[in-house]
Tab-separated table of C-alpha atoms in Angstrom:
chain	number	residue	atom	x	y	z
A	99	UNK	CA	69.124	107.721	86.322
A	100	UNK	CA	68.646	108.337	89.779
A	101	UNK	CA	66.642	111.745	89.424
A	102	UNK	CA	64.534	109.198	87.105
A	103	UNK	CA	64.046	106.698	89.699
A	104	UNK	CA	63.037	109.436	92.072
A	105	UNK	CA	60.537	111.184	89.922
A	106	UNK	CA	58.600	107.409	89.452
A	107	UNK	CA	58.947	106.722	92.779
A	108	UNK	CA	56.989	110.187	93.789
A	109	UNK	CA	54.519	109.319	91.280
A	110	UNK	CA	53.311	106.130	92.467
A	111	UNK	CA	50.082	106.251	94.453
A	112	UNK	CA	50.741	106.176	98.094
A	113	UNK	CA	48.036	104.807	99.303
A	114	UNK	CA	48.418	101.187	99.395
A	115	UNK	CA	46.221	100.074	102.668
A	116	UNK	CA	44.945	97.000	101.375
A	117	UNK	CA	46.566	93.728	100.242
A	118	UNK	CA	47.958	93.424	97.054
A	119	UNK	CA	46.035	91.261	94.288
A	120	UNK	CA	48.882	89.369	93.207
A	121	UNK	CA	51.871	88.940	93.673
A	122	UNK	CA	54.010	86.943	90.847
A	123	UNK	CA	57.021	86.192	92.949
A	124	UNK	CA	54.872	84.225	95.606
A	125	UNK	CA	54.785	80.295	94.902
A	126	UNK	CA	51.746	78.122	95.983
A	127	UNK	CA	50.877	76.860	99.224
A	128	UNK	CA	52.656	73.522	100.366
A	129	UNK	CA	52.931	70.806	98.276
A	130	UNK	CA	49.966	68.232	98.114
A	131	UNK	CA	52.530	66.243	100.190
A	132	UNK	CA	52.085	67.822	102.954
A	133	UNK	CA	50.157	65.744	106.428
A	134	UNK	CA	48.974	66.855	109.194
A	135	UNK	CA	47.334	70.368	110.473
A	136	UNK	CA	48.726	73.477	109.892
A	137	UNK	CA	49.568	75.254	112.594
A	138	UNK	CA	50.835	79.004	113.083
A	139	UNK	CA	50.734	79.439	116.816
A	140	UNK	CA	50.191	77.329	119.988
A	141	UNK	CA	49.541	78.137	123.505
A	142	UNK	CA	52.722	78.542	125.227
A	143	UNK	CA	51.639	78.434	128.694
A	144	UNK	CA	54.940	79.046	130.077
A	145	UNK	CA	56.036	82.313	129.004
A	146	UNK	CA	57.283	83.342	132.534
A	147	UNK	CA	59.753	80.008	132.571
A	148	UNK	CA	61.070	79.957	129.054
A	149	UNK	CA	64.856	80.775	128.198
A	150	UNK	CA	65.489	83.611	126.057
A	151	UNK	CA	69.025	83.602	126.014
A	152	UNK	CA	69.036	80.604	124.447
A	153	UNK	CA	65.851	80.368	122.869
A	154	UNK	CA	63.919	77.873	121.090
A	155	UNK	CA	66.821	75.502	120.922
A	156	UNK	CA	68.287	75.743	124.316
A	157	UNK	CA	71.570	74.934	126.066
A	158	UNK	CA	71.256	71.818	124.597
A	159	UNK	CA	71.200	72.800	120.980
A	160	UNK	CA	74.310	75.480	121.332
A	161	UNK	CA	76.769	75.303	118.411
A	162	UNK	CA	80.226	74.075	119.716
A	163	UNK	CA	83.067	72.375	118.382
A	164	UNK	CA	84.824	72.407	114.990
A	165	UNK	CA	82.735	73.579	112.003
A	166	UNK	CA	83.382	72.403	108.428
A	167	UNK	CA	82.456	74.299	105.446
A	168	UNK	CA	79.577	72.463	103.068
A	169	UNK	CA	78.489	74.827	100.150
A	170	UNK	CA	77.561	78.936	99.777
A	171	UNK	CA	74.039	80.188	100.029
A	172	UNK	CA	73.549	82.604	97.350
A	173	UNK	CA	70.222	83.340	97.882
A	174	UNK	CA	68.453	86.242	100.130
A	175	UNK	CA	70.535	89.812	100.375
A	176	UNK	CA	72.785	88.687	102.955
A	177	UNK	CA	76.061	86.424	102.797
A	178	UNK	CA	75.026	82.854	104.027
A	179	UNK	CA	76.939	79.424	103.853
A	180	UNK	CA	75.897	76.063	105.384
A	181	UNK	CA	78.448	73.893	107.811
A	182	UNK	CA	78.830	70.660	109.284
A	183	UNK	CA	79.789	70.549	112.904
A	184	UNK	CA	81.816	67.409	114.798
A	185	UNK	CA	78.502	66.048	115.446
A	186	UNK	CA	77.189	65.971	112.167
A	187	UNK	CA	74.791	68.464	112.589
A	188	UNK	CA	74.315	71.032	109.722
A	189	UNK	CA	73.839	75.046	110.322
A	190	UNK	CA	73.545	77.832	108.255
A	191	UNK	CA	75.672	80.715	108.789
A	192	UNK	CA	74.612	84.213	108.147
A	193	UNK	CA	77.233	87.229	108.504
A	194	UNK	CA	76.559	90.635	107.836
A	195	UNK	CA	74.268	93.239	109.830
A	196	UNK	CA	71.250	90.896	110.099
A	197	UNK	CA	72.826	88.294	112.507
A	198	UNK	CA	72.329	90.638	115.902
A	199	UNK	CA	68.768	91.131	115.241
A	200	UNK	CA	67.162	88.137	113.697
A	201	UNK	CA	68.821	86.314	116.714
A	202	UNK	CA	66.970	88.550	119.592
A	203	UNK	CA	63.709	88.631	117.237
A	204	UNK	CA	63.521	84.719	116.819
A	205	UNK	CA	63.431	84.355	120.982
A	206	UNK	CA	60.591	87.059	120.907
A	207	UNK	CA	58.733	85.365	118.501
A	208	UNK	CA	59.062	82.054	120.200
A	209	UNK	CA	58.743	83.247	123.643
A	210	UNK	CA	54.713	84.104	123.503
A	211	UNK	CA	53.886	80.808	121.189
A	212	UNK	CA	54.874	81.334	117.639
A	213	UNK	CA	57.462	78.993	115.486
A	214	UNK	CA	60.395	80.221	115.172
A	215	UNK	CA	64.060	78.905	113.847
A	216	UNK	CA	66.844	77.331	116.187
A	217	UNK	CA	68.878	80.778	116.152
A	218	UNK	CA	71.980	81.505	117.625
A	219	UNK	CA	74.511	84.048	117.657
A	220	UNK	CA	78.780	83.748	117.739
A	221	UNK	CA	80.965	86.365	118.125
A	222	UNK	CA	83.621	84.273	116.735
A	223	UNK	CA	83.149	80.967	114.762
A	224	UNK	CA	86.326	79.082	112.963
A	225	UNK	CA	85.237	76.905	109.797
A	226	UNK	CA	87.700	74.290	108.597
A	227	UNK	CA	88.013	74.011	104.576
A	228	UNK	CA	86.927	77.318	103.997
A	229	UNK	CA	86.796	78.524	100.324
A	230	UNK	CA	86.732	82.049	99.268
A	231	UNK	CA	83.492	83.146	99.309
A	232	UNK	CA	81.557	84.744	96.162
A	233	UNK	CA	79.699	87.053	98.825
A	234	UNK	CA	81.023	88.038	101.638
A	235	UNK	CA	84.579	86.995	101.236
A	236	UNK	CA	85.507	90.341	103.393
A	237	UNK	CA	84.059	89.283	106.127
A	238	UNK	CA	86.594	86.025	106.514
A	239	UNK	CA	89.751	85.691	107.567
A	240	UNK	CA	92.445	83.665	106.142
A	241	UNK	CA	92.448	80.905	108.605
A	242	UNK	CA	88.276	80.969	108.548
A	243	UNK	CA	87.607	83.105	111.386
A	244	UNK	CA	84.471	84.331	111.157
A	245	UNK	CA	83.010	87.623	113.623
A	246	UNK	CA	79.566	88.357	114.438
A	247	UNK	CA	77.577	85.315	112.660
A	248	UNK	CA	74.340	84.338	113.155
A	249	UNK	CA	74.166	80.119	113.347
A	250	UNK	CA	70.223	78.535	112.357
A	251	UNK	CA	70.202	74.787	112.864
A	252	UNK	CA	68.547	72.437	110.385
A	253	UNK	CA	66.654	69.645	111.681
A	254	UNK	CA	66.443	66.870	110.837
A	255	UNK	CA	62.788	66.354	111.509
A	256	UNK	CA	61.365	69.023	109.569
A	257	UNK	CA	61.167	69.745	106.024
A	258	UNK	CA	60.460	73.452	104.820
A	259	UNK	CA	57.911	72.578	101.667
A	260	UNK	CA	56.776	76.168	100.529
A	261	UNK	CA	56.052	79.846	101.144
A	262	UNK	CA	53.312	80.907	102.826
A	263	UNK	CA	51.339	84.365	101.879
A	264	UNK	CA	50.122	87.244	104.344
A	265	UNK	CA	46.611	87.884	102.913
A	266	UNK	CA	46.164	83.968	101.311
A	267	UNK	CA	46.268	81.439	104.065
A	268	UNK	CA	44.505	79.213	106.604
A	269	UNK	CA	44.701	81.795	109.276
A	270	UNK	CA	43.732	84.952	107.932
A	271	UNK	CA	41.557	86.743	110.010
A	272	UNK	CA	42.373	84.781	113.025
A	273	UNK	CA	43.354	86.147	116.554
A	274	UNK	CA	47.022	84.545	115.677
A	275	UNK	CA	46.785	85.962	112.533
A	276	UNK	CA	46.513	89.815	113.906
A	277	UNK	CA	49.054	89.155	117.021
A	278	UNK	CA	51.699	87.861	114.847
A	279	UNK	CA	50.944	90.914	112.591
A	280	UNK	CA	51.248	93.714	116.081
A	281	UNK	CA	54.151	91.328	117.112
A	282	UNK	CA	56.283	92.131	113.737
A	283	UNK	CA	55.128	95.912	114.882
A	284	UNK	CA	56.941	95.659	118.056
A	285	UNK	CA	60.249	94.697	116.898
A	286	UNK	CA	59.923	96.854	113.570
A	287	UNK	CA	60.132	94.013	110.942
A	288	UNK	CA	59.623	95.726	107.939
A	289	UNK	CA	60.847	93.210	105.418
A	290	UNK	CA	57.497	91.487	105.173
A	291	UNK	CA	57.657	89.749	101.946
A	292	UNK	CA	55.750	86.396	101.455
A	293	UNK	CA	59.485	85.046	100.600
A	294	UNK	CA	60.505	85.385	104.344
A	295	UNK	CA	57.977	83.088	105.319
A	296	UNK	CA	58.671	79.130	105.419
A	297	UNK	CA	56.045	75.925	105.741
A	298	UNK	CA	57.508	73.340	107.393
A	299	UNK	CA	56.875	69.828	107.768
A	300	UNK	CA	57.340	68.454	110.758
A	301	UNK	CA	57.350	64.774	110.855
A	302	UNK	CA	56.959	62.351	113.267
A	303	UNK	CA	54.050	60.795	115.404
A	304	UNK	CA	52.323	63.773	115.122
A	305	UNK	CA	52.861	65.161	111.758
A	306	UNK	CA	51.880	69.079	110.508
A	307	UNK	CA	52.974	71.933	109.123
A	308	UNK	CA	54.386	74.851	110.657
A	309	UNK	CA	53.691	78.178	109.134
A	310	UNK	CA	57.373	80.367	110.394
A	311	UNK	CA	58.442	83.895	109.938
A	312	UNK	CA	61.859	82.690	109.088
A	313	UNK	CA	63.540	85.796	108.141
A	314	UNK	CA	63.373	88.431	111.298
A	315	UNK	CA	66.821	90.049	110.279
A	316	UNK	CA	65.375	93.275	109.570
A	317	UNK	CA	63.939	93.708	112.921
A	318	UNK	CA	64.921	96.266	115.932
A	319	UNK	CA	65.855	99.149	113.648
A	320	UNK	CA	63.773	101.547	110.943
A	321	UNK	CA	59.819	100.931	110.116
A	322	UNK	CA	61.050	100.669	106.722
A	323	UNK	CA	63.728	100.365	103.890
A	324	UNK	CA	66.725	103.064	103.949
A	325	UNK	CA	69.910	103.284	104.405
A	326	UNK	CA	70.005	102.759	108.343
A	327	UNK	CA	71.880	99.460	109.446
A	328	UNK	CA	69.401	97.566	111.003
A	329	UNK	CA	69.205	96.115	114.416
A	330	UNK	CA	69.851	99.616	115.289
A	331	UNK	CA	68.853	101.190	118.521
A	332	UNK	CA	69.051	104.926	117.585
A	333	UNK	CA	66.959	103.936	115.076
A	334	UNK	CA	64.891	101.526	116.466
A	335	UNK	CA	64.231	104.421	119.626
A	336	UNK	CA	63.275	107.242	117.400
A	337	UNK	CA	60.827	105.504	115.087
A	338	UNK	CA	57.194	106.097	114.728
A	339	UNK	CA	55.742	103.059	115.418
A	340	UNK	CA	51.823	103.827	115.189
A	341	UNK	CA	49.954	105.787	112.659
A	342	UNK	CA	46.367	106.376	114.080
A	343	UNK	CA	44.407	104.500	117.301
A	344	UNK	CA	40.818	104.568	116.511
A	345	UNK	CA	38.098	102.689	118.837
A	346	UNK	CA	37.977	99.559	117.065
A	347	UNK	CA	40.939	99.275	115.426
A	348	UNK	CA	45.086	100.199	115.479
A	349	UNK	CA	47.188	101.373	112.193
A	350	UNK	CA	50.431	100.413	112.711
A	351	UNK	CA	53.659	102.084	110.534
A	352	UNK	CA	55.106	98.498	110.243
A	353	UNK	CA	55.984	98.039	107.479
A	354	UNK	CA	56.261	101.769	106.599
A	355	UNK	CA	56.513	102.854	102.748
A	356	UNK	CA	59.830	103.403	101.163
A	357	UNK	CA	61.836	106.494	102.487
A	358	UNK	CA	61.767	109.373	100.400
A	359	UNK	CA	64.972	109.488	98.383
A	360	UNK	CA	65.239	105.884	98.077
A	361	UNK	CA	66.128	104.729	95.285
A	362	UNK	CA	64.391	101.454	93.876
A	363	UNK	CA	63.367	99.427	90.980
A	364	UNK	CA	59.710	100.415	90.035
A	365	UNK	CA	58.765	96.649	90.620
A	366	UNK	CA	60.358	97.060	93.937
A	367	UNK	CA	58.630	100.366	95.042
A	368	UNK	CA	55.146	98.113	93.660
A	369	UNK	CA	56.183	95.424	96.206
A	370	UNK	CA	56.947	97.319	98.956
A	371	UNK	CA	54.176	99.815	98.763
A	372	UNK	CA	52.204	96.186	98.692
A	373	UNK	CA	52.956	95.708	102.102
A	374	UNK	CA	51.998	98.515	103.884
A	375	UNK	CA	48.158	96.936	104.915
A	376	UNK	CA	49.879	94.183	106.617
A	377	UNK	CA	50.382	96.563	109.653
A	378	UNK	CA	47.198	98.558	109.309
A	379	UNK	CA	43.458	97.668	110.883
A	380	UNK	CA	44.694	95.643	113.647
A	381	UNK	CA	41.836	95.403	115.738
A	382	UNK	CA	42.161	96.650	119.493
A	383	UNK	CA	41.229	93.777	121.112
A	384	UNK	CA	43.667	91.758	119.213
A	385	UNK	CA	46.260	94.139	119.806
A	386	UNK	CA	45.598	93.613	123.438
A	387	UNK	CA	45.906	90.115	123.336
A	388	UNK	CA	49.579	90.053	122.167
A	389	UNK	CA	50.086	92.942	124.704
A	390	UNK	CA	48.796	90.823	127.413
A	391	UNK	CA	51.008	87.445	125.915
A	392	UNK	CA	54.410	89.594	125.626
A	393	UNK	CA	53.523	91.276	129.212
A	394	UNK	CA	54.107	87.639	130.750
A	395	UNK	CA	57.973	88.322	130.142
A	396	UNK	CA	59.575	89.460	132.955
A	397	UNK	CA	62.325	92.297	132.325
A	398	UNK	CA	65.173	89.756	132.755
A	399	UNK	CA	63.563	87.718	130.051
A	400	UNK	CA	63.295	90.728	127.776
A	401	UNK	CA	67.046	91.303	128.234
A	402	UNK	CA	68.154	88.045	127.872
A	403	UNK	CA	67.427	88.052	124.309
A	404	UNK	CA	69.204	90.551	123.164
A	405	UNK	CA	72.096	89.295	125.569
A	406	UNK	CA	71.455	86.400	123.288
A	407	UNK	CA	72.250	87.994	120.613
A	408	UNK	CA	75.404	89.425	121.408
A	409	UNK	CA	74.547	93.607	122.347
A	410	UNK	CA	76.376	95.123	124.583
A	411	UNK	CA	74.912	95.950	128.005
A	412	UNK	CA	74.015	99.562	127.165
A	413	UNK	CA	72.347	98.517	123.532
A	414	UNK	CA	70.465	95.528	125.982
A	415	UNK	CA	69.581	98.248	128.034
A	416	UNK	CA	68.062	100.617	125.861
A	417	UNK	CA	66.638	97.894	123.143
A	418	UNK	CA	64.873	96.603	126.147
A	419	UNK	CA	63.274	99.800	127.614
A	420	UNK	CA	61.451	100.350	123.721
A	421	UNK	CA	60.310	96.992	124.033
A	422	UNK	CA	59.105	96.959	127.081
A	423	UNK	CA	57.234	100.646	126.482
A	424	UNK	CA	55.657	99.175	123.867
A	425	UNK	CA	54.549	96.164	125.698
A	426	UNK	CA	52.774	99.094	128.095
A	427	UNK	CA	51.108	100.917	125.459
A	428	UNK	CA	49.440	98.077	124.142
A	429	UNK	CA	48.431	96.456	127.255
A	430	UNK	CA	46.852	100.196	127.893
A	431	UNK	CA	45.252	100.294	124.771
A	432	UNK	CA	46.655	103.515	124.566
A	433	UNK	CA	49.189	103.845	121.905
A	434	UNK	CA	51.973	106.494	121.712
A	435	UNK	CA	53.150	107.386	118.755
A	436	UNK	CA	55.640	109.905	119.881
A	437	UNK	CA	57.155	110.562	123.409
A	438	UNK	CA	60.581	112.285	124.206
A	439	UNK	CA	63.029	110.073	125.616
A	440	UNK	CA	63.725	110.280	129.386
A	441	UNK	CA	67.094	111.258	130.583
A	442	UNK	CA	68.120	107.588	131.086
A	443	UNK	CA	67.170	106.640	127.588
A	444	UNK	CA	69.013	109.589	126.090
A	445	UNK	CA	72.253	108.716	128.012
A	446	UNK	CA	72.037	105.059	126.726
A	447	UNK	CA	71.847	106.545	122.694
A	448	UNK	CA	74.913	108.742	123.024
């Protein structure tokens, strides 16, 4: 079966650079409910001040306290459950190898004016009530102790309403449009589906609806699917991050196509080969513009969010230095595909 799967996979084209023409699994915009403008991005102004160790949520927003167990999550690839904490606030809790980096990718995201989710990451988090789990049950000790979790707040004055699609929506071809493609680039998000993103509407005085990348847990590791944990900084270091720089325009190899060897579903080869254009034909100057908004963040800033997100000082370290090297190269509007790693950066991958 699996030389099978290989000898399809090698056979389908691999050439996908443009958008797909449909894609079954994607649902319609946002309901006809749905007020106000939509909005994907907004001027943050005060990149330089913002918090990154806390991120969109702040201090104030921390989980704390005693956490109750409400129902499983059985959707997505990754073990996820909802709580209740002492204040009556609900969270989702994701475990597994996702939590580090969605966590550090979320405060990125946020930090030079997109939406992002209230993310935040516990080393150790204690539910009360807690069943056995039909994923994940591993991961959980007998009196609920949980390691390594990432914690997403709902609130309450936001709805999410629907999906939103890369190539169909209100902002295609937009400046925002191209930076938030570059940013998912920079932090190697491959996992690109239309799924991952979220509408939400925000109510209020001022209703709209905010168009979210709200699944960034494949981030700071590979361009694309294997068998590499993600959030990893070998492989986050070593990748290829750019195909070609021409005059007018940047190819990015974010999202990458499948590994060679992988083995897939033909359907899921189709998808994934689908989402290849989303990192290609960037143009420069919109390139340069989320160089120039992510170039705002000082160092410190930079290495508060993966502080955030619970690395240790040498993976903050060297996660940093890529990010900030890429920051550089776009700023230059010179892009480096490959360079060897300095001495510094070699000590902090051994």
């Amino acid at each position: 079966m699996h030389n099978f799967s290989k000898a399809l996979l090698i056979l389908i084209p691999l050439t996908a650079g443009t958008p797909a023409a449909e894609d079954q699994t994607t649902p319609g915009a946002a309901e006809t409910t749905a007020k106000g403008p939509a909005v994907l991005w907004r001027d943050p102004v005060d990149i330089a001040s913002r918090n990154l160790y806390y991120g969109p949520g702040g201090k104030a927003h921390e989980p704390q306290g005693t956490f109750t167990f409400v129902k499983e999550d059985l959707t997505g690839s990754n073990p996820k459950f909802d709580v209740v904490d002492q204040d009556g606030v609900k969270w989702r809790v994701k475990m597994g190898e996702e939590a580090r980096p969605e966590t550090a990718a979320a405060r990125l995201v946020w930090a030079v004016g997109y939406f992002a989710n209230e993310d935040y990451f516990m080393p150790v988090l204690r539910v009360q009530n807690m069943p056995r789990l039909g994923r994940g049950g591993n991961l959980v000790s007998k009196d609920g102790t949980i390691h390594n979790v990432r914690l997403k707040r709902h609130l309450k004055d936001q709805k999410k309403i629907g999906i939103w699609s890369w190539e169909k929506n209100p902002f295609t071809n937009t400046r925002e449009w191209y930076g938030l493609r570059v940013l998912m680039a920079v932090i190697n998000n491959w996992d690109l589906k239309d799924y991952n993103n979220s509408i939400y509407q925000v109510l209020g005085d001022s209703p709209e609806q905010r168009y979210v990348v709200s699944d960034l847990g494949s981030s700071f590791g590979t361009t694309g699917l294997n068998w590499n944990p993600k959030g990893t900084l070998k492989a986050y270091r070593h990748s290829k991050w750019v195909n070609r720089m021409a005059p007018d325009y940047i190819d990015f190899n974010v999202p990458s196509r499948p590994a060679f060897g992988t083995f897939l579903a033909i359907p899921e080869v189709v998808q994934r080969l689908g989402l290849v254009w989303i990192g290609r034909h960037i143009p420069t100057q919109d390139a340069d513009w989320m160089g120039r908004l992510l170039a705002q963040l000082s160092p410190n800033q930079i290495r508060d969010a993966f502080r955030g997100a619970g690395y240790n000082p040498q993976e903050v370290e060297g996660f940093s230095l890529v990010v900030e090297r890429r920051i550089g190269e776009l700023t230059r509007q010179k892009i480096i595909s490959t360079r060897q790693p300095s001495l510094h950066e070699r000590s902090l991958l051994n």
